[in-house]
Amino acid sequence: MTYKKKLIEVAIPLEAINAASAREKSIRHGHPSTLHLWWARRPLAACRAVLFAQLVDDPSSRVGELLADSQLRAQAEAELPERLTAWENSKASAQGAAANAPEPTLEDVAVEIERKRLFAIIEDLVKWENSTNEEVLERARVEIRKSCGGELPPVYDPFSGGGSIPLEAQRLGLPAYGSDLNPVAVMIGKAMIEIPPKFKDMPPIHPGIKERSFYRNAEGLAEDVKYYGEWMREKARERIGHLYPQVDLPKEYGGGKATVIAWIWARTVPSPDPAFSDVQVPIASSFLLSSKPGNEVWIEPLIDKSSKTITYRIRHKGTKAEIAAAKDGTKAGRGANFRCIMSDTAITPKHITSAGKAGHMGQTLIAIVAEGKGGRAYVAPSSAHEAAALEVKPSWKPEQLQPENPRWFSPPAYGMESFGDLFTDRQLMALNTFSDLVNEVRAQIESDAVAAGSSADSTPLRDGGKGAKAYSEAVSVYLAFAIDRLADAGSSIATWSSSGFIRFTFARQAIPMTWDFAECNVMSDSTGNFMGAVDWVWKALLGFGPNAAGSAIQHDAQNVVLPAGAVVSTDPPYYDNIGYADLSDYFYVWLRRNIKDVYPALSGTIAVPKAEELVATPYRHGGKANAETHFLGGMTAAISSLASQSSPDFPATIYYAFKQSEIEQDGLASTGWATFLQAVISSGYAIVGTWPVRTERAARTIATGTNALANSVVLVCRKKDGAADTITRAEFIRALKRELPPAIAELQAANIAPADMPQSAIGPGMGVFSRYKSVLESDDSPMSVKTALQLINRELDEYLGGIQGEFDADTRFAITWFEQHGIGKGDYGVADNLARARGISVESVKHAGIVESAAGKVRILARDELDDDWEPEEDRHLTVWECLQHLVRQHEKDGISHDTAVLLKKVNTRAEAVKDLAYCLYDISANKRKDAKEATAYNALIADWAELTRQAASIHDTSGDRQIRLDI
C-alpha cells in the first residue's frame, strides 16, 4: 500500500508541543475549557499540532520537489560538508547511536532543512497567544492546503467530549465535525463550533450599546451574554435577594454591614454517647478558615455540657497546637472517622452511615466569611443567618438518583441519594430562580434583537435559524452554561479553602462526601457568585474565531456516518478511568431544564444515556470481565467503522490517557492500555507511531521514584494491508531486534526525553506487531497485545543496556558501579574485579576523576565534588562519564544558559555519547535505583538538549587563542 507519509508519522517537535500544553494549565480566563466543565480534555496546543502534522506531508515524501527548489538546494549544498564532517567525527569516535548512522546525503540535508521549517510553524502554532493570530494560523493553513491538493479535508471526532479536537480543526480552517453519545458533551460542542459561526462578526443587540466600528468573530455574542447575565442577576436579586442578608462586622473589622461571601456549614449527626444522643454534634474536616502564616483564623467550638449546647466563635492567630487542632476539625483519623466534641467518644463510619440513611444527618452554621475592608472578614455564626437558610422551601429539586458506585460517588452511602440531595434548600432556590430566568430572558433578547434590526424570522436555532429567535436561543445556551458553573460552585460538596476561596464540587473527577462545606452567596461579587460564572463563559466565547463550518451531533461512535474523505482524530474514553455519563448527570439535570425548549431532542431522556457508553464500568456490566468485554467489543466496532470510512490518504490519530495507578502496578503492559491497543489493532489499523503528550514540565517526570508517564499518548494509525502475513513469535522478536534499535536511535536524535522513551518506543514496536495479520505463539495461539508490549519493553531495555558497550571502559565501570551502589561506598575487592573485567584498574577510574578509593572502600564522586576548574580540552584522561556529570551540574545550576552551551561545545565529538549516557543513567535511576532526583536531572538535560545544541552551534572556536564567544 503506497501513500505519502505525513509529518506525524516521522517526527514532530514534541518538546515545544508539551511545553505549550503544560503552559495551558495556567491559562484561566478566556480558555475554552472554562466555558463548561468536562473531564480529561486534551490540551488545545497538542490537538492543533497533531492535526497539522497529521495533514502535512513529511518532506521525505517529496524529496524531488525539495531539490527542484533552487534556494533550498543551495542551502542543502552549503550545509552538507559540515554534516559530513560531523558524521566522520562521530564514526571516528565510535561512540553513541550516531556512530551507526548512514552517511548523510544532499537529499537527507534538504529533508532536514524543510522539516525544521515545518517545525518552526508548529512551534508558533502551539503558543497560547497565537490561538487567534490569523497570520500564524494562515501560515499553517497554507501548508495544509499544499499537502491536500488545495482543499481542506473535513475532520471528524466521534468521541468529541469537551470539543478540543473539533475546535482546533475549525481554527485551522478545516470543516469540523464532532459527535458524542452524551448530550452534555454535544451541547458543549455546539456552543464551541456550531453556534459561533452563525453569528460571526455580528454586533451585540442589547439596548444602550457603545458604538464600535467592527465586532470580530463572537465578540458581539459574548457582549450580549454578559449584558443579559447582568439582567438575570438583577431580576434574581428582586426575587431572592432577601435570602442573602448582610452581616454585622465585629469591631476588629471596623464594624458596619458587609456582604457575605460564604456561609461555612458542618454536617451533624446525633452523638453516639447515650447521655448526649439528643445532641447533634458536628463532623468537620477542618475548623481552619485562613492559613496565612502569622495571621491564621480558625473556628473554636464552645461546649456547654450542662445545657447540651455547642456554639462557635472566631479566633485569630493562636499557638501551633491550636492551629494544628483547628486544621483537623473533629477528625479522628482517615475517612469518616470523627470524635464527638460533646463527649469525646468515637464517631465511627458506621454511625455516620446509619444516621445518614435514617435521615438524622443535619447541618449547623459554624462561621460566616464576608467582604471586609481590605480583605476577607470572618464572623461568628448567628441564629438569624442560620434561619435565613434553613427556612427556605424550593419548589423543585432534581430527583435523578446518583449511581450506586462508591468509586465515583460517595454521598449515596450517607443517605444523599439523588442529585438534588447534593444541594441545600437555599442553593436549590437560587438555581431554580436562575433557571426560570433563562426562559424569561429569551423573550427579552428576541424583543431587543428585533428592535435592533435583526430579522423577525421565527426559525429556531436547531433548524438553522439566524434571526432574532435563534439569536435569543443562542445567548440563552451560554447563560444556561453559567448556571451549570453556578451548580459546580453552589452545592453542599463545595468546600472552603483556607487560602480564601471556594473549592468547587468537581475538585477531582468524582463527587466525594464532604463534611464541612461552603455555601456561596450567589449575589456577591466574590468567589462562587453568578456573575463570576457568567464572566468565565463570555470570556471563553471571545476565543472562538470560526474559520470553517462546524457541527456537533448526538450519536454513538459505532454507527456514526462520516462525511466523504474525512480525517479521523479522536479522544475516546479511557477504559475505566472516568465515568463521563454518570458524572455528567450532575449538570444534565439542570441543563435539561434550561435548554429543553432550544434543543428538545437533546433533552429527551431523563438522564444521560449510559448502557452504550464505552467505559469498562464493572458495576454496570456485572463484573470486571463483562465490563472489559463490553469495552473491547464496542471500541473495536467503533474504530473498525472509522477505519472503513476514513480517508486512506491520511493517518488517523487516537489519544489514549494512561491511568497512573495501573501503570505503576503493571508497567507499560497494563490491562487498560493493552485492551485499548487490542481494539485498535483488531479494527484493521496498524499503529505506525506513538507520541507522548504531557501537561507537566518534562523535567518534572518523577513523582514516586518510578518512570512517571505522560498524560496521554497519541497513536498514529494507518489502515492495515489486506494481504498482511502471519508470523511466529521468533520472527516477531527478530523483526523487533532488527527494526527497533534504529527507530530508538532516531527518537534519541529527536531529543525525546528519557521519561517519554518507553511510550515513544511503543510506536515502532507496535508498528512491527500490528502490520501482520497475527503473531503466533509456539502453540499456534495468537500473541496478545500485552505480551507484545512486554517484548517491546524488553528490547528497549536491551538497547539502553547495549549502548554501554560503546562507551570508554572507565565510563562502563562507573555505570555498573552506579547501578549497584549509587554514590554509596562499596568494597575495593568488588570494584577491582569489576574494573579488571573491563581491562582497566580501579586506579584508572580514580585517575579519570570518577571515583574515590580509600580504606578499602570505593565510591563514585558526587557531582558537587567534581573539579570546578575542569576543562575537557586539557583533560588527558577524558571520559564520557565526566563530560555528562559536569554538563548536568552546569545545567542544574544555570539551565539553558551561555555557560551550559559553552560546555556542550567543548565536549565536541563526545556529545552524542554523552546524550546516550544520559538516557542510560535515567533508565537506571528511574527504574532500577528508584532515585527520583537523579532521574529528573538526566531527563531535564535531554529535554533542553535541542536548545543547548542550537546555542552551542552558534559559538565559534577562534583559532590561536581558542577564545570561545557567542554570536549575538
PDB file of C-alpha atoms in Angstrom, residues 289 473 786:
ATOM      1  CA  LEU A 289     -10.594  29.453  57.825  1.00  0.00           C
ATOM      2  CA  GLU A 473     -31.824  30.906  21.990  1.00  0.00           C
ATOM      3  CA  LYS A 786       0.016  -7.391  26.374  1.00  0.00           C
TER       4      LYS A 786
END
